[in-house]
Amino acid sequence: MTENSPKSLDPRTLAKLKGLQLRAKHIVEGYVAGLHRSPFRGFSIEFAEHREYTPGDDLRYVDWKVFGRTDKIHLKQYEDETNLVCYLVLDSSESMQYQGPDSPLSKFEYAQCLAAAIAWLVLQQQDSVGLVTFDQILRSNLRPSSRASHLQQILQVLDSTTPVSKTSLGPIFHELAERFTKRGVVIVLSDFLDDVDSLLAGLKHFQHRRHDVVLFHIMDPAELEFPFTQPTLFQGMESLPDLLTDPKSLRKAYLEELQQFTSQIRAGCRRQGMDYRQCPTDHAFDLILANYLSQRSVKVT
Amino acid sequence: MLEFAILFGIWPFVSTGLLWWGLAASAPLAIHLWNRRKYDRENWAAMPFLLTAMRKNSRRIRMEQLLLLAIRTLILLIFVAAIANPMISFFSSFGTSLGTKGHTHYMLVLDGSYSMNYRQDEQSRFETAQELALQLVDNSQQGDGFTLLLMANKPHVVIAEPAFDPADVREEIYNLQLHHAGARLQPTLNEISRLLTQTTIHQPRLTETKLCFFSDLCQTTWESTSEAEVRHLLENLATNAEFILLDVGQAADNNLAITSLFPTESLITVGRPISWEVGINNVGTQNSVNPSVGFFVDGKRVQAQAFEVDAKSSTSVRFRHKFISAGEHMVEARLSEDPLNIDNHRWFSLPVRESVRVLCIAGKPGSADNVAFALEPFEHELQRVQCEIVSETAIMEKELPDYDAVVLCNVGRISREEATVLSDFVHAGGGLVVFLGDQVQAESYNQYLGPDSQTPILPTQIGDIISTSGNDFGVHLEAGNFSHPLAAPFREVPGSGLFTIPSYCYFKLIPNNDVQDRVAFSFQNQDIAVIESFRGRGRCFLFATAASIISIDNSQSPAMPWTALPTVKDFVSLWQEMLSLLLSERYQERNVLVGERLEGNERGATPGTSITIHAPDSRTRRTHQRSLQEVGSNAEWSYENTFWSGQYNATTPDKSPTDSGIYAVNIDPTESDLRRFDANLLPHQFQRGFQHTPNTQSLNVASPKPIFRELLGCVFILLLTESILACRFGSRA
């Protein structure tokens, strides 16, 4: 990682760059400079280590010799992944359009950048990456591919997507779980502003399909801190009603509600073994990525 | 700006104009409403959380906003009130009447009439008045001055110059004692006027004056407010002072009073039963239930009688008592206790002797015989009157103070020394009777005893001898309208020999027009026959004619006695009445009303010797020293502070307490009438500051001090509270 990479990867700096490709390049180059090893592991011929069997694992990789010695079922893992499939699932509902008063990027722009960067990273490792955007319905669906030119398609779809409508996460996730036939890593980038139970049920469906699920919870700092002091008319997005109130008197109660919401999601993810990462839109991308990917490296090793 | 004070209840404000700033209190409300119109807009994604939070907290938020709004409004209101410098009023019901900008002179006038001793609920009206006065002092401002006055018949000034130390004033109020007398408004107002004039001169910084009267509003005291002179005084005082009247009285429906106690005759000697009459008045509105009156002699109860007396009526009860020893005695009549106890007692002091001693000085042998017979006409085992007939030289030889009366019968000349002795005797309370006669040289009488002499004992000049020669029937006595007490008993006996028996010769008595001198009898030609004079504590009767028939008028032919008066039966009666009158003075000097002066003389005492007076007192026995003053050849003393009824003892150092002179001081029973004066009839000066406060609890007392500091403290506390709450609520409502 270069000395100035944190600065260059700061969303405020990145916001000055025009074009998603340029932004993604910035992010990836800044990050890759410090990256030595891919955290995304697949299944290949070069043996790397054993892993305890979990239901749903492919029995082809069971190490029977170990089973014979220990009566425990272990799978053989291999050093290099050649068939990793990464599904980028991007929420493009209206709420993602929110950009707080002090935020450099809207939640959607932040998610765009993050998605582009991840796609770039995955493709650089010759793995496959796909992209799905949705609100109430699926808006676009790029099948996973490991071709270098696939990045352009992904960036184009990302660029052309505009968040306008309500969201409906649960049904969408159920639908996607059915569509993602090849086992892989499902990376969801969303503000998850929907019914928590429905959301977790949908995510569980991915888990059921033996996908590795990663949630990037995109939040605007204003949503996290509710810094408003003047009487404000809050105009609801996604067809929700307006509310004129004194924000200071409501701040504590709002934060409690938000905390309860995020806690439910965190708890749900923890129960289902999914990775959850909250991404405030004023946080540097490389920090988000580095933090997440390093943790993932620990997990997979 | 009075409206503001009324508007704000009981607080007067020094700077009422500043109260207009109170309108600023509407600012928080205006700001709140303005804020509701002015707001930011924000597209908001996380709306579900906001809506949920709002739904759960809307009521709390509204209450917090209202609380903050109220506190902020209150801060402004209290701040404005503080800068207007409010004064907590003295007695709240007076509203703004006691609001003051400078220091105030409070003249505390407590009604000292004995009706204030009326007790209800264990506290007398006077004690209530004291408590209220103490409260008033406690709640005064620093720098206020107090004078203290007890309203009585003669107002008693306790603190004449304004006192500024509340502790001193408190002590004086606490030590105040009720006088057993009435109270007169006019002298009190005169005294107040005098004190105010002095205060204005010497204490110019006391810019306001408040006259605080504490009274039970008894009719006897306050009815004088209708008098023109009192009204005039009130008008004058009201120009510089504010009147406040605290009525501590209440309706009284139960009070018996002893109005009199006296023996029915004056000749009281050992061993002779004497009747005593006790006058009782029921001044209440209820009939008294089974009342009784006790009769006490020298502090011991000897008799008691039940009686009946209807409401608003009076009765008398008679006791008969025989003194068994000579000396000073105190008789007391006592009623059982009622709410006003002061008028349930009456005392009578009397010196009882073995017999009454009369010295008859005969200028000519036999000239006093008729007098001696008239004094003690009957033979008794116990001689009531001891009459001693001596020659005229005995005036200087005898100790006249040993006698109750001295009778001069046809004494020819009176020397200067004799005149001095007689004068001292009369001034000390002795009775002197002077009969003239054929030996009398009028010039010496006029020179040494006449009205123009140095020892003016006689009421008239003695003029020429009037002889009724040529008139065989002489002149006889007339009693006019029988107004004189000596003549009054003969009103019912018009055929008495006194008025039919003739006198043929007499001295022309030339009156001196002294109002104290009273003619008892005159001759039918209107010349004075018997005249009475009061000198000192004694009295003197001067007869124009002789005391016996041996005074002969030789100018007539044949010679005739001066008078045949001593030979008539009623001459005895006349002497008995006269002796009673002469002796009654001795009782009267021992029995005075509250406020009257006690007087006494000590034979043989050295002038300057101290006399100790033990006065009755509800709290203690007070001792007063009085020095004997040389008056003529006597050593006399007097004592004026007879503020309380009861027994007073006067002793000299060389006498044991049992030999002390006993004096009875009684109340004037008019104050026993507890009828209340109609407050509506009070002069307007009293109407504004009138408050009925029958007990101390009913008085709404507030601090009179300025309270802007306290209000600013409240503002500070509210500001602190507002900051904490606003921080906690997170609101700028």
JSON list of C-alpha atoms in Angstrom, two decimals, chain B residues 136-285:
[
{"chain": "B", "resi": 136, "resn": "LEU", "atom": "CA", "xyz": [-44.93, 42.96, 62.73]},
{"chain": "B", "resi": 137, "resn": "VAL", "atom": "CA", "xyz": [-41.53, 43.77, 64.18]},
{"chain": "B", "resi": 138, "resn": "ASP", "atom": "CA", "xyz": [-40.07, 40.48, 63.01]},
{"chain": "B", "resi": 139, "resn": "ASN", "atom": "CA", "xyz": [-41.17, 41.13, 59.48]},
{"chain": "B", "resi": 140, "resn": "SER", "atom": "CA", "xyz": [-39.97, 44.69, 59.31]},
{"chain": "B", "resi": 141, "resn": "GLN", "atom": "CA", "xyz": [-37.21, 45.87, 57.07]},
{"chain": "B", "resi": 142, "resn": "GLN", "atom": "CA", "xyz": [-33.82, 46.79, 58.28]},
{"chain": "B", "resi": 143, "resn": "GLY", "atom": "CA", "xyz": [-33.83, 50.49, 59.01]},
{"chain": "B", "resi": 144, "resn": "ASP", "atom": "CA", "xyz": [-37.45, 50.72, 60.03]},
{"chain": "B", "resi": 145, "resn": "GLY", "atom": "CA", "xyz": [-38.06, 52.47, 63.32]},
{"chain": "B", "resi": 146, "resn": "PHE", "atom": "CA", "xyz": [-40.55, 51.65, 66.04]},
{"chain": "B", "resi": 147, "resn": "THR", "atom": "CA", "xyz": [-42.22, 53.64, 68.75]},
{"chain": "B", "resi": 148, "resn": "LEU", "atom": "CA", "xyz": [-44.46, 51.97, 71.25]},
{"chain": "B", "resi": 149, "resn": "LEU", "atom": "CA", "xyz": [-47.45, 53.36, 73.05]},
{"chain": "B", "resi": 150, "resn": "LEU", "atom": "CA", "xyz": [-49.95, 51.87, 75.44]},
{"chain": "B", "resi": 151, "resn": "MET", "atom": "CA", "xyz": [-53.36, 53.40, 74.95]},
{"chain": "B", "resi": 152, "resn": "ALA", "atom": "CA", "xyz": [-54.82, 54.04, 78.39]},
{"chain": "B", "resi": 153, "resn": "ASN", "atom": "CA", "xyz": [-56.69, 56.76, 80.19]},
{"chain": "B", "resi": 154, "resn": "LYS", "atom": "CA", "xyz": [-53.37, 58.50, 80.29]},
{"chain": "B", "resi": 155, "resn": "PRO", "atom": "CA", "xyz": [-51.35, 57.10, 77.37]},
{"chain": "B", "resi": 156, "resn": "HIS", "atom": "CA", "xyz": [-48.18, 55.40, 78.45]},
{"chain": "B", "resi": 157, "resn": "VAL", "atom": "CA", "xyz": [-45.27, 56.01, 76.11]},
{"chain": "B", "resi": 158, "resn": "VAL", "atom": "CA", "xyz": [-42.94, 53.01, 76.24]},
{"chain": "B", "resi": 159, "resn": "ILE", "atom": "CA", "xyz": [-40.64, 53.90, 73.34]},
{"chain": "B", "resi": 160, "resn": "ALA", "atom": "CA", "xyz": [-40.75, 57.60, 72.62]},
{"chain": "B", "resi": 161, "resn": "GLU", "atom": "CA", "xyz": [-38.01, 57.88, 70.02]},
{"chain": "B", "resi": 162, "resn": "PRO", "atom": "CA", "xyz": [-37.93, 55.39, 67.16]},
{"chain": "B", "resi": 163, "resn": "ALA", "atom": "CA", "xyz": [-35.98, 52.29, 68.09]},
{"chain": "B", "resi": 164, "resn": "PHE", "atom": "CA", "xyz": [-34.20, 50.52, 65.27]},
{"chain": "B", "resi": 165, "resn": "ASP", "atom": "CA", "xyz": [-33.14, 47.34, 67.00]},
{"chain": "B", "resi": 166, "resn": "PRO", "atom": "CA", "xyz": [-35.95, 44.80, 66.64]},
{"chain": "B", "resi": 167, "resn": "ALA", "atom": "CA", "xyz": [-34.66, 42.89, 69.65]},
{"chain": "B", "resi": 168, "resn": "ASP", "atom": "CA", "xyz": [-35.16, 45.93, 71.88]},
{"chain": "B", "resi": 169, "resn": "VAL", "atom": "CA", "xyz": [-38.62, 46.53, 70.51]},
{"chain": "B", "resi": 170, "resn": "ARG", "atom": "CA", "xyz": [-39.52, 42.89, 70.97]},
{"chain": "B", "resi": 171, "resn": "GLU", "atom": "CA", "xyz": [-38.43, 43.02, 74.58]},
{"chain": "B", "resi": 172, "resn": "GLU", "atom": "CA", "xyz": [-40.48, 46.11, 75.26]},
{"chain": "B", "resi": 173, "resn": "ILE", "atom": "CA", "xyz": [-43.54, 44.60, 73.63]},
{"chain": "B", "resi": 174, "resn": "TYR", "atom": "CA", "xyz": [-43.07, 41.41, 75.56]},
{"chain": "B", "resi": 175, "resn": "ASN", "atom": "CA", "xyz": [-42.76, 43.29, 78.84]},
{"chain": "B", "resi": 176, "resn": "LEU", "atom": "CA", "xyz": [-45.85, 45.39, 78.23]},
{"chain": "B", "resi": 177, "resn": "GLN", "atom": "CA", "xyz": [-48.44, 45.00, 80.93]},
{"chain": "B", "resi": 178, "resn": "LEU", "atom": "CA", "xyz": [-52.08, 45.67, 80.61]},
{"chain": "B", "resi": 179, "resn": "HIS", "atom": "CA", "xyz": [-53.40, 48.53, 82.71]},
{"chain": "B", "resi": 180, "resn": "HIS", "atom": "CA", "xyz": [-56.50, 47.86, 84.75]},
{"chain": "B", "resi": 181, "resn": "ALA", "atom": "CA", "xyz": [-58.21, 50.90, 83.40]},
{"chain": "B", "resi": 182, "resn": "GLY", "atom": "CA", "xyz": [-59.97, 52.14, 80.36]},
{"chain": "B", "resi": 183, "resn": "ALA", "atom": "CA", "xyz": [-58.38, 53.73, 77.35]},
{"chain": "B", "resi": 184, "resn": "ARG", "atom": "CA", "xyz": [-59.11, 57.12, 75.92]},
{"chain": "B", "resi": 185, "resn": "LEU", "atom": "CA", "xyz": [-58.57, 57.82, 72.28]},
{"chain": "B", "resi": 186, "resn": "GLN", "atom": "CA", "xyz": [-58.20, 61.55, 72.37]},
{"chain": "B", "resi": 187, "resn": "PRO", "atom": "CA", "xyz": [-55.23, 61.78, 74.76]},
{"chain": "B", "resi": 188, "resn": "THR", "atom": "CA", "xyz": [-53.65, 58.93, 72.86]},
{"chain": "B", "resi": 189, "resn": "LEU", "atom": "CA", "xyz": [-54.00, 60.73, 69.56]},
{"chain": "B", "resi": 190, "resn": "ASN", "atom": "CA", "xyz": [-52.59, 63.88, 71.13]},
{"chain": "B", "resi": 191, "resn": "GLU", "atom": "CA", "xyz": [-49.61, 61.90, 72.34]},
{"chain": "B", "resi": 192, "resn": "ILE", "atom": "CA", "xyz": [-49.17, 60.29, 68.93]},
{"chain": "B", "resi": 193, "resn": "SER", "atom": "CA", "xyz": [-49.24, 63.69, 67.31]},
{"chain": "B", "resi": 194, "resn": "ARG", "atom": "CA", "xyz": [-46.57, 64.94, 69.68]},
{"chain": "B", "resi": 195, "resn": "LEU", "atom": "CA", "xyz": [-44.35, 61.91, 69.07]},
{"chain": "B", "resi": 196, "resn": "LEU", "atom": "CA", "xyz": [-44.74, 62.17, 65.32]},
{"chain": "B", "resi": 197, "resn": "THR", "atom": "CA", "xyz": [-43.70, 65.79, 65.37]},
{"chain": "B", "resi": 198, "resn": "GLN", "atom": "CA", "xyz": [-40.56, 64.87, 67.28]},
{"chain": "B", "resi": 199, "resn": "THR", "atom": "CA", "xyz": [-39.82, 61.98, 64.97]},
{"chain": "B", "resi": 200, "resn": "THR", "atom": "CA", "xyz": [-40.22, 64.12, 61.88]},
{"chain": "B", "resi": 201, "resn": "ILE", "atom": "CA", "xyz": [-37.65, 66.53, 63.25]},
{"chain": "B", "resi": 202, "resn": "HIS", "atom": "CA", "xyz": [-35.12, 64.03, 64.56]},
{"chain": "B", "resi": 203, "resn": "GLN", "atom": "CA", "xyz": [-35.54, 61.12, 62.14]},
{"chain": "B", "resi": 204, "resn": "PRO", "atom": "CA", "xyz": [-36.01, 62.62, 58.67]},
{"chain": "B", "resi": 205, "resn": "ARG", "atom": "CA", "xyz": [-34.93, 59.38, 57.03]},
{"chain": "B", "resi": 206, "resn": "LEU", "atom": "CA", "xyz": [-38.10, 57.68, 58.19]},
{"chain": "B", "resi": 207, "resn": "THR", "atom": "CA", "xyz": [-40.08, 58.80, 55.21]},
{"chain": "B", "resi": 208, "resn": "GLU", "atom": "CA", "xyz": [-43.28, 56.95, 55.91]},
{"chain": "B", "resi": 209, "resn": "THR", "atom": "CA", "xyz": [-45.33, 56.58, 59.02]},
{"chain": "B", "resi": 210, "resn": "LYS", "atom": "CA", "xyz": [-47.76, 53.85, 59.83]},
{"chain": "B", "resi": 211, "resn": "LEU", "atom": "CA", "xyz": [-49.90, 53.99, 62.93]},
{"chain": "B", "resi": 212, "resn": "CYS", "atom": "CA", "xyz": [-50.69, 50.43, 63.89]},
{"chain": "B", "resi": 213, "resn": "PHE", "atom": "CA", "xyz": [-53.48, 50.16, 66.43]},
{"chain": "B", "resi": 214, "resn": "PHE", "atom": "CA", "xyz": [-54.10, 46.86, 68.16]},
{"chain": "B", "resi": 215, "resn": "SER", "atom": "CA", "xyz": [-57.45, 47.00, 69.90]},
{"chain": "B", "resi": 216, "resn": "ASP", "atom": "CA", "xyz": [-60.54, 44.98, 70.78]},
{"chain": "B", "resi": 217, "resn": "LEU", "atom": "CA", "xyz": [-62.69, 47.82, 69.47]},
{"chain": "B", "resi": 218, "resn": "CYS", "atom": "CA", "xyz": [-64.67, 48.21, 72.69]},
{"chain": "B", "resi": 219, "resn": "GLN", "atom": "CA", "xyz": [-67.44, 50.72, 72.62]},
{"chain": "B", "resi": 220, "resn": "THR", "atom": "CA", "xyz": [-66.18, 52.62, 75.64]},
{"chain": "B", "resi": 221, "resn": "THR", "atom": "CA", "xyz": [-62.90, 53.39, 73.93]},
{"chain": "B", "resi": 222, "resn": "TRP", "atom": "CA", "xyz": [-63.92, 53.91, 70.34]},
{"chain": "B", "resi": 223, "resn": "GLU", "atom": "CA", "xyz": [-67.21, 55.71, 70.65]},
{"chain": "B", "resi": 224, "resn": "SER", "atom": "CA", "xyz": [-65.22, 58.90, 71.03]},
{"chain": "B", "resi": 225, "resn": "THR", "atom": "CA", "xyz": [-64.34, 58.68, 67.34]},
{"chain": "B", "resi": 226, "resn": "SER", "atom": "CA", "xyz": [-67.59, 60.47, 66.68]},
{"chain": "B", "resi": 227, "resn": "GLU", "atom": "CA", "xyz": [-66.39, 63.48, 68.63]},
{"chain": "B", "resi": 228, "resn": "ALA", "atom": "CA", "xyz": [-65.40, 66.46, 66.54]},
{"chain": "B", "resi": 229, "resn": "GLU", "atom": "CA", "xyz": [-62.09, 66.90, 68.29]},
{"chain": "B", "resi": 230, "resn": "VAL", "atom": "CA", "xyz": [-61.07, 63.30, 67.74]},
{"chain": "B", "resi": 231, "resn": "ARG", "atom": "CA", "xyz": [-62.08, 63.53, 64.09]},
{"chain": "B", "resi": 232, "resn": "HIS", "atom": "CA", "xyz": [-60.01, 66.65, 63.73]},
{"chain": "B", "resi": 233, "resn": "LEU", "atom": "CA", "xyz": [-57.00, 64.93, 65.27]},
{"chain": "B", "resi": 234, "resn": "LEU", "atom": "CA", "xyz": [-57.42, 61.98, 62.95]},
{"chain": "B", "resi": 235, "resn": "GLU", "atom": "CA", "xyz": [-57.61, 64.24, 59.93]},
{"chain": "B", "resi": 236, "resn": "ASN", "atom": "CA", "xyz": [-54.40, 65.95, 60.93]},
{"chain": "B", "resi": 237, "resn": "LEU", "atom": "CA", "xyz": [-52.58, 62.70, 61.57]},
{"chain": "B", "resi": 238, "resn": "ALA", "atom": "CA", "xyz": [-53.79, 61.17, 58.33]},
{"chain": "B", "resi": 239, "resn": "THR", "atom": "CA", "xyz": [-51.98, 63.81, 56.32]},
{"chain": "B", "resi": 240, "resn": "ASN", "atom": "CA", "xyz": [-48.64, 62.29, 57.33]},
{"chain": "B", "resi": 241, "resn": "ALA", "atom": "CA", "xyz": [-49.43, 58.80, 58.44]},
{"chain": "B", "resi": 242, "resn": "GLU", "atom": "CA", "xyz": [-51.30, 55.73, 57.41]},
{"chain": "B", "resi": 243, "resn": "PHE", "atom": "CA", "xyz": [-53.72, 54.15, 59.85]},
{"chain": "B", "resi": 244, "resn": "ILE", "atom": "CA", "xyz": [-53.86, 50.43, 60.41]},
{"chain": "B", "resi": 245, "resn": "LEU", "atom": "CA", "xyz": [-56.29, 48.97, 62.88]},
{"chain": "B", "resi": 246, "resn": "LEU", "atom": "CA", "xyz": [-55.99, 45.35, 63.91]},
{"chain": "B", "resi": 247, "resn": "ASP", "atom": "CA", "xyz": [-59.16, 44.30, 65.65]},
{"chain": "B", "resi": 248, "resn": "VAL", "atom": "CA", "xyz": [-58.27, 41.57, 68.12]},
{"chain": "B", "resi": 249, "resn": "GLY", "atom": "CA", "xyz": [-61.69, 41.53, 69.76]},
{"chain": "B", "resi": 250, "resn": "GLN", "atom": "CA", "xyz": [-64.52, 39.08, 69.43]},
{"chain": "B", "resi": 251, "resn": "ALA", "atom": "CA", "xyz": [-68.12, 38.95, 70.50]},
{"chain": "B", "resi": 252, "resn": "ALA", "atom": "CA", "xyz": [-68.29, 38.53, 74.28]},
{"chain": "B", "resi": 253, "resn": "ASP", "atom": "CA", "xyz": [-71.50, 37.27, 75.80]},
{"chain": "B", "resi": 254, "resn": "ASN", "atom": "CA", "xyz": [-70.48, 36.36, 79.30]},
{"chain": "B", "resi": 255, "resn": "ASN", "atom": "CA", "xyz": [-69.15, 38.79, 81.84]},
{"chain": "B", "resi": 256, "resn": "LEU", "atom": "CA", "xyz": [-70.03, 39.57, 85.42]},
{"chain": "B", "resi": 257, "resn": "ALA", "atom": "CA", "xyz": [-68.42, 42.53, 87.09]},
{"chain": "B", "resi": 258, "resn": "ILE", "atom": "CA", "xyz": [-68.31, 43.83, 90.63]},
{"chain": "B", "resi": 259, "resn": "THR", "atom": "CA", "xyz": [-69.07, 47.48, 90.31]},
{"chain": "B", "resi": 260, "resn": "SER", "atom": "CA", "xyz": [-68.94, 48.52, 93.95]},
{"chain": "B", "resi": 261, "resn": "LEU", "atom": "CA", "xyz": [-67.99, 47.42, 97.43]},
{"chain": "B", "resi": 262, "resn": "PHE", "atom": "CA", "xyz": [-68.56, 49.67, 100.41]},
{"chain": "B", "resi": 263, "resn": "PRO", "atom": "CA", "xyz": [-69.66, 49.62, 104.02]},
{"chain": "B", "resi": 264, "resn": "THR", "atom": "CA", "xyz": [-73.11, 51.00, 104.58]},
{"chain": "B", "resi": 265, "resn": "GLU", "atom": "CA", "xyz": [-71.83, 53.22, 107.39]},
{"chain": "B", "resi": 266, "resn": "SER", "atom": "CA", "xyz": [-68.62, 55.02, 108.06]},
{"chain": "B", "resi": 267, "resn": "LEU", "atom": "CA", "xyz": [-68.22, 54.51, 111.77]},
{"chain": "B", "resi": 268, "resn": "ILE", "atom": "CA", "xyz": [-66.48, 51.18, 111.73]},
{"chain": "B", "resi": 269, "resn": "THR", "atom": "CA", "xyz": [-65.09, 50.08, 115.03]},
{"chain": "B", "resi": 270, "resn": "VAL", "atom": "CA", "xyz": [-64.08, 46.82, 116.62]},
{"chain": "B", "resi": 271, "resn": "GLY", "atom": "CA", "xyz": [-66.86, 44.49, 117.68]},
{"chain": "B", "resi": 272, "resn": "ARG", "atom": "CA", "xyz": [-69.68, 46.21, 115.85]},
{"chain": "B", "resi": 273, "resn": "PRO", "atom": "CA", "xyz": [-71.23, 44.36, 112.93]},
{"chain": "B", "resi": 274, "resn": "ILE", "atom": "CA", "xyz": [-71.13, 46.37, 109.76]},
{"chain": "B", "resi": 275, "resn": "SER", "atom": "CA", "xyz": [-73.08, 45.77, 106.59]},
{"chain": "B", "resi": 276, "resn": "TRP", "atom": "CA", "xyz": [-71.25, 45.66, 103.30]},
{"chain": "B", "resi": 277, "resn": "GLU", "atom": "CA", "xyz": [-72.87, 46.04, 99.97]},
{"chain": "B", "resi": 278, "resn": "VAL", "atom": "CA", "xyz": [-71.46, 44.45, 96.82]},
{"chain": "B", "resi": 279, "resn": "GLY", "atom": "CA", "xyz": [-72.77, 45.78, 93.53]},
{"chain": "B", "resi": 280, "resn": "ILE", "atom": "CA", "xyz": [-72.73, 43.27, 90.68]},
{"chain": "B", "resi": 281, "resn": "ASN", "atom": "CA", "xyz": [-73.48, 43.92, 87.05]},
{"chain": "B", "resi": 282, "resn": "ASN", "atom": "CA", "xyz": [-74.11, 41.33, 84.40]},
{"chain": "B", "resi": 283, "resn": "VAL", "atom": "CA", "xyz": [-72.80, 43.11, 81.32]},
{"chain": "B", "resi": 284, "resn": "GLY", "atom": "CA", "xyz": [-73.08, 39.99, 79.18]},
{"chain": "B", "resi": 285, "resn": "THR", "atom": "CA", "xyz": [-75.93, 38.92, 77.00]}
]
